[in-house]
């Protein structure tokens, strides 16, 4: 259980602390952030797959262009064979990079999508069940604490109010005692007002101290309930970190194709960075930065001091990006990269190299709608074709 920090904690730390009402939302939001991260990871490496495919195509085109030139060149013997070797190696690299493209899309991409579907359960009206469960647990644990803090704040403000009143009465009494123009009867009345203000301040102070004692007595139970919910959230995050670590390692395995020492050093550095992923260290950082390990200014008696002008803070404005889907008018001509045999009656079958029209853009599941000559229309995997 966390240890309450010293009274020197800043007001900003107090307001942003995990323990303050509503500040658990950063931890709740991790679920939605992780879901979006999966979408970004898939999109990122689908784009890398297109780069691999384009590179394979360019290698093949380069090799086919220069083969007749090399074969008919004036070179001969071993020198000719050396030149031809560059072209034959390009053919092997073409197959290799095409294989990388398929692995990134059909293996790594599908693996992340499947895990994402099994891990995040969308609700009918938006959001995720996992987020709602975590938020409900935090809200239930924090509700009694929030009520006590509200009561404490009311008692504190009442005490500070009567303290100001008492100070004003003392100042009037001091002014009257040193002023010969103030009559004795007036001085006695001012003194009585000061004494009444002092008695009222003592009563309100006693109530403030009593409420503060109740809050501090409830704090251990509150901390225990909040940490219990937080630990459950941490466990879910630990599983997500471990899965994405393995997903990154799988992608790295498919991309690391070289035996060149200089290039190997680059991939080894990437590999070492991936292997250095430490879920315990990540969870510890989150706990200390956004969780129970954060510093906070625990409730304590606050003596009244003369008011100072508060500095105005800057409001943070969150900008939300919008995603627009392109409109499909008339269809776009595409060419099949691989053979595909439809598994359902509403799917389109085709051979590698066959051309047809794409009439609907890719949906969230990675499928497009196409139309072949003769009017036959159906769904097909978006990553099996390229735009002509």
mmCIF file of C-alpha atoms in Angstrom:
data_model
loop_
_atom_site.group_PDB
_atom_site.id
_atom_site.type_symbol
_atom_site.label_atom_id
_atom_site.label_comp_id
_atom_site.label_asym_id
_atom_site.label_seq_id
_atom_site.Cartn_x
_atom_site.Cartn_y
_atom_site.Cartn_z
ATOM 1 C CA UNK A 1 0.000 0.000 0.000
ATOM 2 C CA UNK A 2 1.312 3.463 -0.877
ATOM 3 C CA UNK A 3 2.747 5.725 1.796
ATOM 4 C CA UNK A 4 1.244 9.230 2.094
ATOM 5 C CA UNK A 5 3.811 11.813 0.955
ATOM 6 C CA UNK A 6 4.945 14.918 2.819
ATOM 7 C CA UNK A 7 2.908 18.106 3.029
ATOM 8 C CA UNK A 8 5.252 19.787 0.527
ATOM 9 C CA UNK A 9 3.570 18.100 -2.476
ATOM 10 C CA UNK A 10 2.425 20.649 -5.014
ATOM 11 C CA UNK A 11 -1.230 21.460 -5.606
ATOM 12 C CA UNK A 12 -0.866 20.205 -9.184
ATOM 13 C CA UNK A 13 0.263 16.775 -7.961
ATOM 14 C CA UNK A 14 -2.683 16.737 -5.572
ATOM 15 C CA UNK A 15 -5.216 17.517 -8.307
ATOM 16 C CA UNK A 16 -3.715 15.036 -10.812
ATOM 17 C CA UNK A 17 -3.198 12.217 -8.316
ATOM 18 C CA UNK A 18 -4.735 8.809 -9.001
ATOM 19 C CA UNK A 19 -6.481 9.011 -5.609
ATOM 20 C CA UNK A 20 -8.475 12.126 -6.389
ATOM 21 C CA UNK A 21 -12.068 11.693 -7.684
ATOM 22 C CA UNK A 22 -12.251 10.828 -11.374
ATOM 23 C CA UNK A 23 -8.502 10.604 -11.969
ATOM 24 C CA UNK A 24 -8.696 6.836 -12.527
ATOM 25 C CA UNK A 25 -9.954 7.613 -16.041
ATOM 26 C CA UNK A 26 -6.388 7.549 -17.408
ATOM 27 C CA UNK A 27 -6.116 3.915 -16.355
ATOM 28 C CA UNK A 28 -9.588 3.068 -17.713
ATOM 29 C CA UNK A 29 -8.697 4.642 -21.064
ATOM 30 C CA UNK A 30 -5.787 2.224 -21.512
ATOM 31 C CA UNK A 31 -8.212 -0.370 -22.901
ATOM 32 C CA UNK A 32 -9.412 1.881 -25.733
ATOM 33 C CA UNK A 33 -5.835 3.048 -26.348
ATOM 34 C CA UNK A 34 -4.662 -0.559 -26.668
ATOM 35 C CA UNK A 35 -7.461 -1.361 -29.121
ATOM 36 C CA UNK A 36 -6.493 1.630 -31.272
ATOM 37 C CA UNK A 37 -2.828 0.647 -31.028
ATOM 38 C CA UNK A 38 -3.713 -2.744 -32.550
ATOM 39 C CA UNK A 39 -5.393 -0.983 -35.493
ATOM 40 C CA UNK A 40 -2.336 1.220 -35.970
ATOM 41 C CA UNK A 41 0.067 -1.728 -35.776
ATOM 42 C CA UNK A 42 -1.868 -3.680 -38.428
ATOM 43 C CA UNK A 43 -2.097 -0.628 -40.716
ATOM 44 C CA UNK A 44 1.592 0.152 -40.232
ATOM 45 C CA UNK A 45 2.815 -3.303 -41.236
ATOM 46 C CA UNK A 46 0.273 -3.690 -44.025
ATOM 47 C CA UNK A 47 1.925 -0.631 -45.519
ATOM 48 C CA UNK A 48 5.326 -2.267 -44.984
ATOM 49 C CA UNK A 49 3.953 -5.360 -46.763
ATOM 50 C CA UNK A 50 3.049 -3.193 -49.761
ATOM 51 C CA UNK A 51 6.608 -1.856 -49.764
ATOM 52 C CA UNK A 52 7.943 -5.445 -49.847
ATOM 53 C CA UNK A 53 5.551 -6.361 -52.666
ATOM 54 C CA UNK A 54 6.484 -3.320 -54.715
ATOM 55 C CA UNK A 55 10.178 -4.017 -54.173
ATOM 56 C CA UNK A 56 9.677 -7.616 -55.336
ATOM 57 C CA UNK A 57 7.880 -6.380 -58.462
ATOM 58 C CA UNK A 58 10.608 -3.844 -59.193
ATOM 59 C CA UNK A 59 13.311 -6.506 -58.785
ATOM 60 C CA UNK A 60 11.475 -8.807 -61.190
ATOM 61 C CA UNK A 61 10.989 -6.049 -63.756
ATOM 62 C CA UNK A 62 14.651 -5.043 -63.487
ATOM 63 C CA UNK A 63 15.819 -8.653 -63.920
ATOM 64 C CA UNK A 64 13.528 -9.329 -66.913
ATOM 65 C CA UNK A 65 14.596 -6.091 -68.583
ATOM 66 C CA UNK A 66 18.331 -6.803 -68.363
ATOM 67 C CA UNK A 67 18.410 -10.583 -68.971
ATOM 68 C CA UNK A 68 18.297 -10.339 -72.809
ATOM 69 C CA UNK A 69 20.819 -7.497 -72.716
ATOM 70 C CA UNK A 70 23.241 -9.470 -70.568
ATOM 71 C CA UNK A 71 22.753 -12.707 -72.501
ATOM 72 C CA UNK A 72 23.612 -10.941 -75.783
ATOM 73 C CA UNK A 73 26.441 -8.851 -74.368
ATOM 74 C CA UNK A 74 30.032 -9.140 -75.698
ATOM 75 C CA UNK A 75 31.164 -10.481 -72.340
ATOM 76 C CA UNK A 76 31.820 -14.212 -72.027
ATOM 77 C CA UNK A 77 33.008 -16.904 -69.659
ATOM 78 C CA UNK A 78 33.211 -16.265 -65.958
ATOM 79 C CA UNK A 79 32.726 -12.519 -66.391
ATOM 80 C CA UNK A 80 29.409 -13.141 -68.128
ATOM 81 C CA UNK A 81 28.410 -15.649 -65.457
ATOM 82 C CA UNK A 82 29.228 -13.055 -62.768
ATOM 83 C CA UNK A 83 26.957 -10.520 -64.459
ATOM 84 C CA UNK A 84 24.192 -13.096 -64.873
ATOM 85 C CA UNK A 85 24.522 -13.989 -61.202
ATOM 86 C CA UNK A 86 23.267 -10.536 -60.202
ATOM 87 C CA UNK A 87 20.101 -11.149 -62.202
ATOM 88 C CA UNK A 88 19.524 -14.691 -60.922
ATOM 89 C CA UNK A 89 19.939 -13.511 -57.323
ATOM 90 C CA UNK A 90 17.296 -10.856 -58.025
ATOM 91 C CA UNK A 91 14.851 -13.623 -58.936
ATOM 92 C CA UNK A 92 15.469 -15.315 -55.590
ATOM 93 C CA UNK A 93 15.059 -12.021 -53.728
ATOM 94 C CA UNK A 94 11.789 -11.424 -55.579
ATOM 95 C CA UNK A 95 10.325 -14.639 -54.168
ATOM 96 C CA UNK A 96 11.687 -13.855 -50.731
ATOM 97 C CA UNK A 97 10.174 -10.374 -50.525
ATOM 98 C CA UNK A 98 6.854 -11.617 -51.899
ATOM 99 C CA UNK A 99 6.878 -14.206 -49.108
ATOM 100 C CA UNK A 100 7.561 -11.474 -46.545
ATOM 101 C CA UNK A 101 4.571 -9.552 -47.881
ATOM 102 C CA UNK A 102 2.279 -12.555 -47.432
ATOM 103 C CA UNK A 103 3.625 -13.274 -43.931
ATOM 104 C CA UNK A 104 3.115 -9.703 -42.725
ATOM 105 C CA UNK A 105 -0.474 -9.618 -43.973
ATOM 106 C CA UNK A 106 -1.852 -13.142 -43.581
ATOM 107 C CA UNK A 107 0.143 -14.246 -40.541
ATOM 108 C CA UNK A 108 1.144 -11.255 -38.423
ATOM 109 C CA UNK A 109 -1.789 -9.032 -39.343
ATOM 110 C CA UNK A 110 -4.368 -11.790 -38.901
ATOM 111 C CA UNK A 111 -2.795 -12.800 -35.605
ATOM 112 C CA UNK A 112 -3.162 -9.282 -34.165
ATOM 113 C CA UNK A 113 -6.713 -8.962 -35.528
ATOM 114 C CA UNK A 114 -7.754 -12.301 -34.015
ATOM 115 C CA UNK A 115 -6.260 -11.436 -30.631
ATOM 116 C CA UNK A 116 -7.862 -8.002 -30.769
ATOM 117 C CA UNK A 117 -11.286 -9.530 -31.440
ATOM 118 C CA UNK A 118 -10.901 -12.078 -28.625
ATOM 119 C CA UNK A 119 -9.546 -9.542 -26.113
ATOM 120 C CA UNK A 120 -11.716 -6.460 -26.643
ATOM 121 C CA UNK A 121 -15.477 -6.935 -26.471
ATOM 122 C CA UNK A 122 -17.403 -4.022 -27.954
ATOM 123 C CA UNK A 123 -20.653 -2.901 -26.370
ATOM 124 C CA UNK A 124 -23.796 -2.279 -28.361
ATOM 125 C CA UNK A 125 -23.784 1.481 -27.745
ATOM 126 C CA UNK A 126 -20.036 2.041 -27.957
ATOM 127 C CA UNK A 127 -17.061 1.390 -25.728
ATOM 128 C CA UNK A 128 -15.728 -1.890 -24.423
ATOM 129 C CA UNK A 129 -16.947 -4.239 -21.724
ATOM 130 C CA UNK A 130 -13.448 -4.313 -20.187
ATOM 131 C CA UNK A 131 -13.393 -0.515 -19.871
ATOM 132 C CA UNK A 132 -16.861 -0.433 -18.329
ATOM 133 C CA UNK A 133 -16.016 -3.124 -15.778
ATOM 134 C CA UNK A 134 -12.879 -1.280 -14.683
ATOM 135 C CA UNK A 135 -14.618 2.095 -14.538
ATOM 136 C CA UNK A 136 -17.547 0.649 -12.587
ATOM 137 C CA UNK A 137 -15.170 -0.876 -10.038
ATOM 138 C CA UNK A 138 -13.263 2.380 -9.575
ATOM 139 C CA UNK A 139 -16.442 4.469 -9.357
ATOM 140 C CA UNK A 140 -17.978 2.145 -6.757
ATOM 141 C CA UNK A 141 -14.827 2.235 -4.633
ATOM 142 C CA UNK A 142 -14.433 6.000 -4.947
ATOM 143 C CA UNK A 143 -18.012 7.104 -4.319
ATOM 144 C CA UNK A 144 -17.862 7.011 -0.464
ATOM 145 C CA UNK A 145 -14.455 8.700 -0.542
ATOM 146 C CA UNK A 146 -15.711 11.488 -2.812
ATOM 147 C CA UNK A 147 -18.623 12.163 -0.443
ATOM 148 C CA UNK A 148 -16.261 12.426 2.508
ATOM 149 C CA UNK A 149 -13.940 14.766 0.614
ATOM 150 C CA UNK A 150 -16.896 16.969 -0.286
ATOM 151 C CA UNK A 151 -17.950 17.105 3.352
ATOM 152 C CA UNK A 152 -14.367 17.865 4.384
ATOM 153 C CA UNK A 153 -14.075 20.669 1.856
ATOM 154 C CA UNK A 154 -17.307 22.199 3.141
ATOM 155 C CA UNK A 155 -16.000 22.089 6.728
ATOM 156 C CA UNK A 156 -12.671 23.587 5.654
ATOM 157 C CA UNK A 157 -14.328 26.463 3.817
ATOM 158 C CA UNK A 158 -16.595 27.129 6.819
ATOM 159 C CA UNK A 159 -13.569 27.240 9.154
ATOM 160 C CA UNK A 160 -11.654 29.575 6.871
ATOM 161 C CA UNK A 161 -14.704 31.833 6.635
ATOM 162 C CA UNK A 162 -15.070 32.229 10.407
ATOM 163 C CA UNK A 163 -11.299 32.646 10.682
ATOM 164 C CA UNK A 164 -11.492 35.647 8.373
ATOM 165 C CA UNK A 165 -14.351 37.003 10.460
ATOM 166 C CA UNK A 166 -12.342 36.512 13.655
ATOM 167 C CA UNK A 167 -9.291 38.223 12.172
ATOM 168 C CA UNK A 168 -11.407 41.206 11.116
ATOM 169 C CA UNK A 169 -12.810 41.442 14.665
ATOM 170 C CA UNK A 170 -9.306 41.347 16.157
ATOM 171 C CA UNK A 171 -8.148 44.089 13.802
ATOM 172 C CA UNK A 172 -11.130 46.276 14.777
ATOM 173 C CA UNK A 173 -10.387 45.678 18.475
ATOM 174 C CA UNK A 174 -6.692 46.570 18.045
ATOM 175 C CA UNK A 175 -7.622 49.708 16.135
ATOM 176 C CA UNK A 176 -10.167 50.739 18.779
ATOM 177 C CA UNK A 177 -7.746 50.193 21.690
ATOM 178 C CA UNK A 178 -5.182 52.510 20.154
ATOM 179 C CA UNK A 179 -7.702 55.177 19.142
ATOM 180 C CA UNK A 180 -8.715 57.740 21.835
ATOM 181 C CA UNK A 181 -11.639 58.842 19.665
ATOM 182 C CA UNK A 182 -13.444 55.516 20.234
ATOM 183 C CA UNK A 183 -15.709 55.558 23.282
ATOM 184 C CA UNK A 184 -15.306 53.030 26.092
ATOM 185 C CA UNK A 185 -18.730 51.535 25.445
ATOM 186 C CA UNK A 186 -17.872 51.164 21.776
ATOM 187 C CA UNK A 187 -14.600 49.455 22.688
ATOM 188 C CA UNK A 188 -16.444 46.991 24.957
ATOM 189 C CA UNK A 189 -18.900 46.182 22.181
ATOM 190 C CA UNK A 190 -16.028 45.596 19.742
ATOM 191 C CA UNK A 191 -14.333 43.367 22.309
ATOM 192 C CA UNK A 192 -17.527 41.331 22.770
ATOM 193 C CA UNK A 193 -17.807 40.909 18.993
ATOM 194 C CA UNK A 194 -14.224 39.659 18.873
ATOM 195 C CA UNK A 195 -14.894 37.172 21.685
ATOM 196 C CA UNK A 196 -18.029 35.865 19.951
ATOM 197 C CA UNK A 197 -16.120 35.505 16.677
ATOM 198 C CA UNK A 198 -13.367 33.634 18.507
ATOM 199 C CA UNK A 199 -15.843 31.240 20.129
ATOM 200 C CA UNK A 200 -17.546 30.588 16.793
ATOM 201 C CA UNK A 201 -14.167 29.929 15.139
ATOM 202 C CA UNK A 202 -13.284 27.401 17.843
ATOM 203 C CA UNK A 203 -16.567 25.535 17.338
ATOM 204 C CA UNK A 204 -16.204 25.441 13.558
ATOM 205 C CA UNK A 205 -12.576 24.378 13.909
ATOM 206 C CA UNK A 206 -13.643 21.468 16.122
ATOM 207 C CA UNK A 207 -16.171 20.348 13.504
ATOM 208 C CA UNK A 208 -13.498 20.630 10.783
ATOM 209 C CA UNK A 209 -11.066 18.516 12.810
ATOM 210 C CA UNK A 210 -13.747 15.897 13.443
ATOM 211 C CA UNK A 211 -14.573 15.556 9.741
ATOM 212 C CA UNK A 212 -10.867 15.390 8.896
ATOM 213 C CA UNK A 213 -10.432 12.588 11.423
ATOM 214 C CA UNK A 214 -13.283 10.633 9.810
ATOM 215 C CA UNK A 215 -11.713 11.053 6.357
ATOM 216 C CA UNK A 216 -8.305 9.881 7.515
ATOM 217 C CA UNK A 217 -9.867 6.922 9.297
ATOM 218 C CA UNK A 218 -11.574 5.825 6.063
ATOM 219 C CA UNK A 219 -8.478 6.345 3.867
ATOM 220 C CA UNK A 220 -6.901 2.848 4.361
ATOM 221 C CA UNK A 221 -10.100 1.092 3.280
ATOM 222 C CA UNK A 222 -10.420 3.383 0.287
ATOM 223 C CA UNK A 223 -6.815 2.736 -0.749
ATOM 224 C CA UNK A 224 -7.266 -1.022 -0.444
ATOM 225 C CA UNK A 225 -10.397 -1.076 -2.640
ATOM 226 C CA UNK A 226 -8.872 1.206 -5.289
ATOM 227 C CA UNK A 227 -5.629 -0.774 -5.452
ATOM 228 C CA UNK A 228 -7.590 -4.004 -5.842
ATOM 229 C CA UNK A 229 -9.308 -2.667 -8.985
ATOM 230 C CA UNK A 230 -6.048 -1.148 -10.219
ATOM 231 C CA UNK A 231 -4.220 -4.478 -9.850
ATOM 232 C CA UNK A 232 -6.851 -6.169 -12.005
ATOM 233 C CA UNK A 233 -6.330 -3.509 -14.665
ATOM 234 C CA UNK A 234 -2.561 -3.965 -14.424
ATOM 235 C CA UNK A 235 -2.923 -7.706 -15.009
ATOM 236 C CA UNK A 236 -4.929 -7.108 -18.190
ATOM 237 C CA UNK A 237 -2.325 -4.592 -19.349
ATOM 238 C CA UNK A 238 0.461 -7.072 -18.600
ATOM 239 C CA UNK A 239 -1.172 -9.612 -20.918
ATOM 240 C CA UNK A 240 -1.486 -6.977 -23.646
ATOM 241 C CA UNK A 241 2.174 -5.995 -23.318
ATOM 242 C CA UNK A 242 3.300 -9.620 -23.527
ATOM 243 C CA UNK A 243 1.157 -10.338 -26.590
ATOM 244 C CA UNK A 244 2.343 -7.274 -28.493
ATOM 245 C CA UNK A 245 5.915 -8.131 -27.575
ATOM 246 C CA UNK A 246 5.493 -11.545 -29.209
ATOM 247 C CA UNK A 247 3.730 -9.953 -32.196
ATOM 248 C CA UNK A 248 6.646 -7.555 -32.714
ATOM 249 C CA UNK A 249 9.123 -10.415 -32.406
ATOM 250 C CA UNK A 250 7.225 -12.373 -35.064
ATOM 251 C CA UNK A 251 7.253 -9.381 -37.423
ATOM 252 C CA UNK A 252 10.958 -8.933 -36.797
ATOM 253 C CA UNK A 253 11.577 -12.596 -37.584
ATOM 254 C CA UNK A 254 9.912 -12.198 -40.988
ATOM 255 C CA UNK A 255 11.809 -9.010 -41.814
ATOM 256 C CA UNK A 256 15.266 -10.116 -40.658
ATOM 257 C CA UNK A 257 16.490 -11.794 -43.866
ATOM 258 C CA UNK A 258 20.118 -10.782 -44.167
ATOM 259 C CA UNK A 259 23.434 -12.337 -43.289
ATOM 260 C CA UNK A 260 25.442 -9.204 -43.970
ATOM 261 C CA UNK A 261 27.310 -8.257 -40.798
ATOM 262 C CA UNK A 262 26.549 -4.548 -40.988
ATOM 263 C CA UNK A 263 22.851 -5.141 -41.619
ATOM 264 C CA UNK A 264 22.812 -7.930 -39.039
ATOM 265 C CA UNK A 265 24.028 -5.422 -36.481
ATOM 266 C CA UNK A 266 20.994 -3.242 -37.202
ATOM 267 C CA UNK A 267 18.559 -6.135 -36.799
ATOM 268 C CA UNK A 268 20.378 -7.366 -33.708
ATOM 269 C CA UNK A 269 19.905 -3.965 -32.179
ATOM 270 C CA UNK A 270 16.176 -4.130 -32.982
ATOM 271 C CA UNK A 271 16.030 -7.649 -31.595
ATOM 272 C CA UNK A 272 17.799 -6.613 -28.399
ATOM 273 C CA UNK A 273 15.399 -3.714 -28.011
ATOM 274 C CA UNK A 274 12.422 -6.048 -28.413
ATOM 275 C CA UNK A 275 13.908 -8.563 -26.011
ATOM 276 C CA UNK A 276 14.428 -5.739 -23.522
ATOM 277 C CA UNK A 277 10.638 -5.273 -23.285
ATOM 278 C CA UNK A 278 9.969 -5.863 -19.626
ATOM 279 C CA UNK A 279 6.333 -6.023 -18.593
ATOM 280 C CA UNK A 280 7.217 -5.653 -14.925
ATOM 281 C CA UNK A 281 9.235 -2.496 -15.532
ATOM 282 C CA UNK A 282 6.471 -1.071 -17.750
ATOM 283 C CA UNK A 283 3.839 -1.781 -15.150
ATOM 284 C CA UNK A 284 6.042 -0.272 -12.443
ATOM 285 C CA UNK A 285 6.480 2.895 -14.465
ATOM 286 C CA UNK A 286 2.719 3.203 -15.029
ATOM 287 C CA UNK A 287 2.036 2.671 -11.373
ATOM 288 C CA UNK A 288 4.485 5.395 -10.344
ATOM 289 C CA UNK A 289 3.435 7.796 -13.113
ATOM 290 C CA UNK A 290 -0.353 7.312 -13.324
ATOM 291 C CA UNK A 291 -1.238 4.944 -10.504
ATOM 292 C CA UNK A 292 -1.025 4.399 -6.729
ATOM 293 C CA UNK A 293 2.686 5.231 -6.709
ATOM 294 C CA UNK A 294 2.000 8.869 -7.660
ATOM 295 C CA UNK A 295 2.617 11.550 -5.035
ATOM 296 C CA UNK A 296 -0.448 13.155 -3.512
ATOM 297 C CA UNK A 297 -1.207 15.691 -0.839
ATOM 298 C CA UNK A 298 -3.207 13.607 1.627
ATOM 299 C CA UNK A 299 -5.892 15.418 3.616
ATOM 300 C CA UNK A 300 -4.426 17.277 6.572
ATOM 301 C CA UNK A 301 -5.358 20.261 8.647
ATOM 302 C CA UNK A 302 -4.880 23.450 6.678
ATOM 303 C CA UNK A 303 -4.434 26.581 8.745
ATOM 304 C CA UNK A 304 -6.179 29.611 7.400
ATOM 305 C CA UNK A 305 -3.965 32.157 5.688
ATOM 306 C CA UNK A 306 -4.843 35.455 4.024
ATOM 307 C CA UNK A 307 -6.131 34.947 0.520
ATOM 308 C CA UNK A 308 -3.804 35.337 -2.431
ATOM 309 C CA UNK A 309 -4.727 35.899 -6.031
ATOM 310 C CA UNK A 310 -4.765 32.550 -7.772
ATOM 311 C CA UNK A 311 -3.009 32.168 -11.071
ATOM 312 C CA UNK A 312 -5.213 31.214 -13.934
ATOM 313 C CA UNK A 313 -4.374 27.873 -15.534
ATOM 314 C CA UNK A 314 -4.366 27.083 -19.198
ATOM 315 C CA UNK A 315 -7.068 24.801 -20.441
ATOM 316 C CA UNK A 316 -5.975 21.841 -22.495
ATOM 317 C CA UNK A 317 -7.868 21.283 -25.689
ATOM 318 C CA UNK A 318 -8.083 17.768 -26.996
ATOM 319 C CA UNK A 319 -8.185 17.437 -30.731
ATOM 320 C CA UNK A 320 -9.818 14.368 -32.147
ATOM 321 C CA UNK A 321 -8.774 13.169 -35.564
ATOM 322 C CA UNK A 322 -11.532 12.145 -37.978
ATOM 323 C CA UNK A 323 -11.217 9.277 -40.377
ATOM 324 C CA UNK A 324 -12.816 9.665 -43.770
ATOM 325 C CA UNK A 325 -13.505 6.853 -46.167
ATOM 326 C CA UNK A 326 -13.127 7.547 -49.860
ATOM 327 C CA UNK A 327 -16.192 7.337 -52.060
ATOM 328 C CA UNK A 328 -16.194 4.679 -54.822
ATOM 329 C CA UNK A 329 -17.706 5.975 -58.075
ATOM 330 C CA UNK A 330 -17.769 3.659 -61.111
ATOM 331 C CA UNK A 331 -15.202 1.234 -59.720
ATOM 332 C CA UNK A 332 -11.396 0.986 -59.752
ATOM 333 C CA UNK A 333 -9.526 -1.487 -61.946
ATOM 334 C CA UNK A 334 -7.408 -3.962 -59.932
ATOM 335 C CA UNK A 335 -5.163 -6.934 -60.749
ATOM 336 C CA UNK A 336 -5.019 -10.166 -58.717
ATOM 337 C CA UNK A 337 -1.643 -10.908 -57.091
ATOM 338 C CA UNK A 338 -2.519 -14.449 -56.056
ATOM 339 C CA UNK A 339 -5.103 -17.121 -56.830
ATOM 340 C CA UNK A 340 -8.182 -17.014 -54.666
ATOM 341 C CA UNK A 341 -11.075 -19.471 -54.453
ATOM 342 C CA UNK A 342 -14.180 -18.113 -52.746
ATOM 343 C CA UNK A 343 -15.237 -19.995 -49.621
ATOM 344 C CA UNK A 344 -18.793 -18.593 -49.507
ATOM 345 C CA UNK A 345 -21.439 -17.975 -52.143
ATOM 346 C CA UNK A 346 -20.999 -14.200 -51.830
ATOM 347 C CA UNK A 347 -17.223 -14.326 -52.446
ATOM 348 C CA UNK A 348 -15.383 -13.724 -55.718
ATOM 349 C CA UNK A 349 -12.886 -16.252 -57.146
ATOM 350 C CA UNK A 350 -9.996 -15.306 -59.453
ATOM 351 C CA UNK A 351 -6.569 -16.280 -60.759
ATOM 352 C CA UNK A 352 -3.281 -14.401 -60.306
ATOM 353 C CA UNK A 353 -2.967 -11.732 -63.008
ATOM 354 C CA UNK A 354 -6.713 -11.519 -63.646
ATOM 355 C CA UNK A 355 -8.131 -7.984 -63.792
ATOM 356 C CA UNK A 356 -11.551 -6.776 -62.641
ATOM 357 C CA UNK A 357 -13.250 -3.788 -60.960
ATOM 358 C CA UNK A 358 -13.250 -2.912 -57.260
ATOM 359 C CA UNK A 359 -16.658 -1.367 -56.566
ATOM 360 C CA UNK A 360 -16.467 -0.954 -52.770
ATOM 361 C CA UNK A 361 -13.534 0.057 -50.539
ATOM 362 C CA UNK A 362 -12.002 -2.198 -47.906
ATOM 363 C CA UNK A 363 -14.136 -2.715 -44.802
ATOM 364 C CA UNK A 364 -12.966 -3.167 -41.188
ATOM 365 C CA UNK A 365 -12.443 -6.909 -41.764
ATOM 366 C CA UNK A 366 -10.118 -6.421 -44.760
ATOM 367 C CA UNK A 367 -12.663 -7.303 -47.536
ATOM 368 C CA UNK A 368 -13.530 -5.405 -50.712
ATOM 369 C CA UNK A 369 -16.370 -5.897 -53.186
ATOM 370 C CA UNK A 370 -15.456 -6.503 -56.821
ATOM 371 C CA UNK A 371 -17.164 -7.117 -60.159
ATOM 372 C CA UNK A 372 -15.813 -9.298 -62.956
ATOM 373 C CA UNK A 373 -16.694 -9.186 -66.640
ATOM 374 C CA UNK A 374 -20.163 -10.593 -67.126
ATOM 375 C CA UNK A 375 -21.543 -8.851 -64.039
ATOM 376 C CA UNK A 376 -20.419 -11.472 -61.469
ATOM 377 C CA UNK A 377 -20.010 -9.599 -58.173
ATOM 378 C CA UNK A 378 -18.681 -10.688 -54.782
ATOM 379 C CA UNK A 379 -16.295 -10.117 -51.847
ATOM 380 C CA UNK A 380 -12.539 -10.764 -51.907
ATOM 381 C CA UNK A 381 -9.511 -10.152 -49.598
ATOM 382 C CA UNK A 382 -8.185 -6.643 -50.129
ATOM 383 C CA UNK A 383 -4.552 -7.709 -49.828
ATOM 384 C CA UNK A 384 -4.855 -10.181 -52.736
ATOM 385 C CA UNK A 385 -5.014 -7.444 -55.411
ATOM 386 C CA UNK A 386 -3.305 -4.242 -56.483
ATOM 387 C CA UNK A 387 -4.649 -1.175 -58.245
ATOM 388 C CA UNK A 388 -3.756 -1.181 -61.935
#
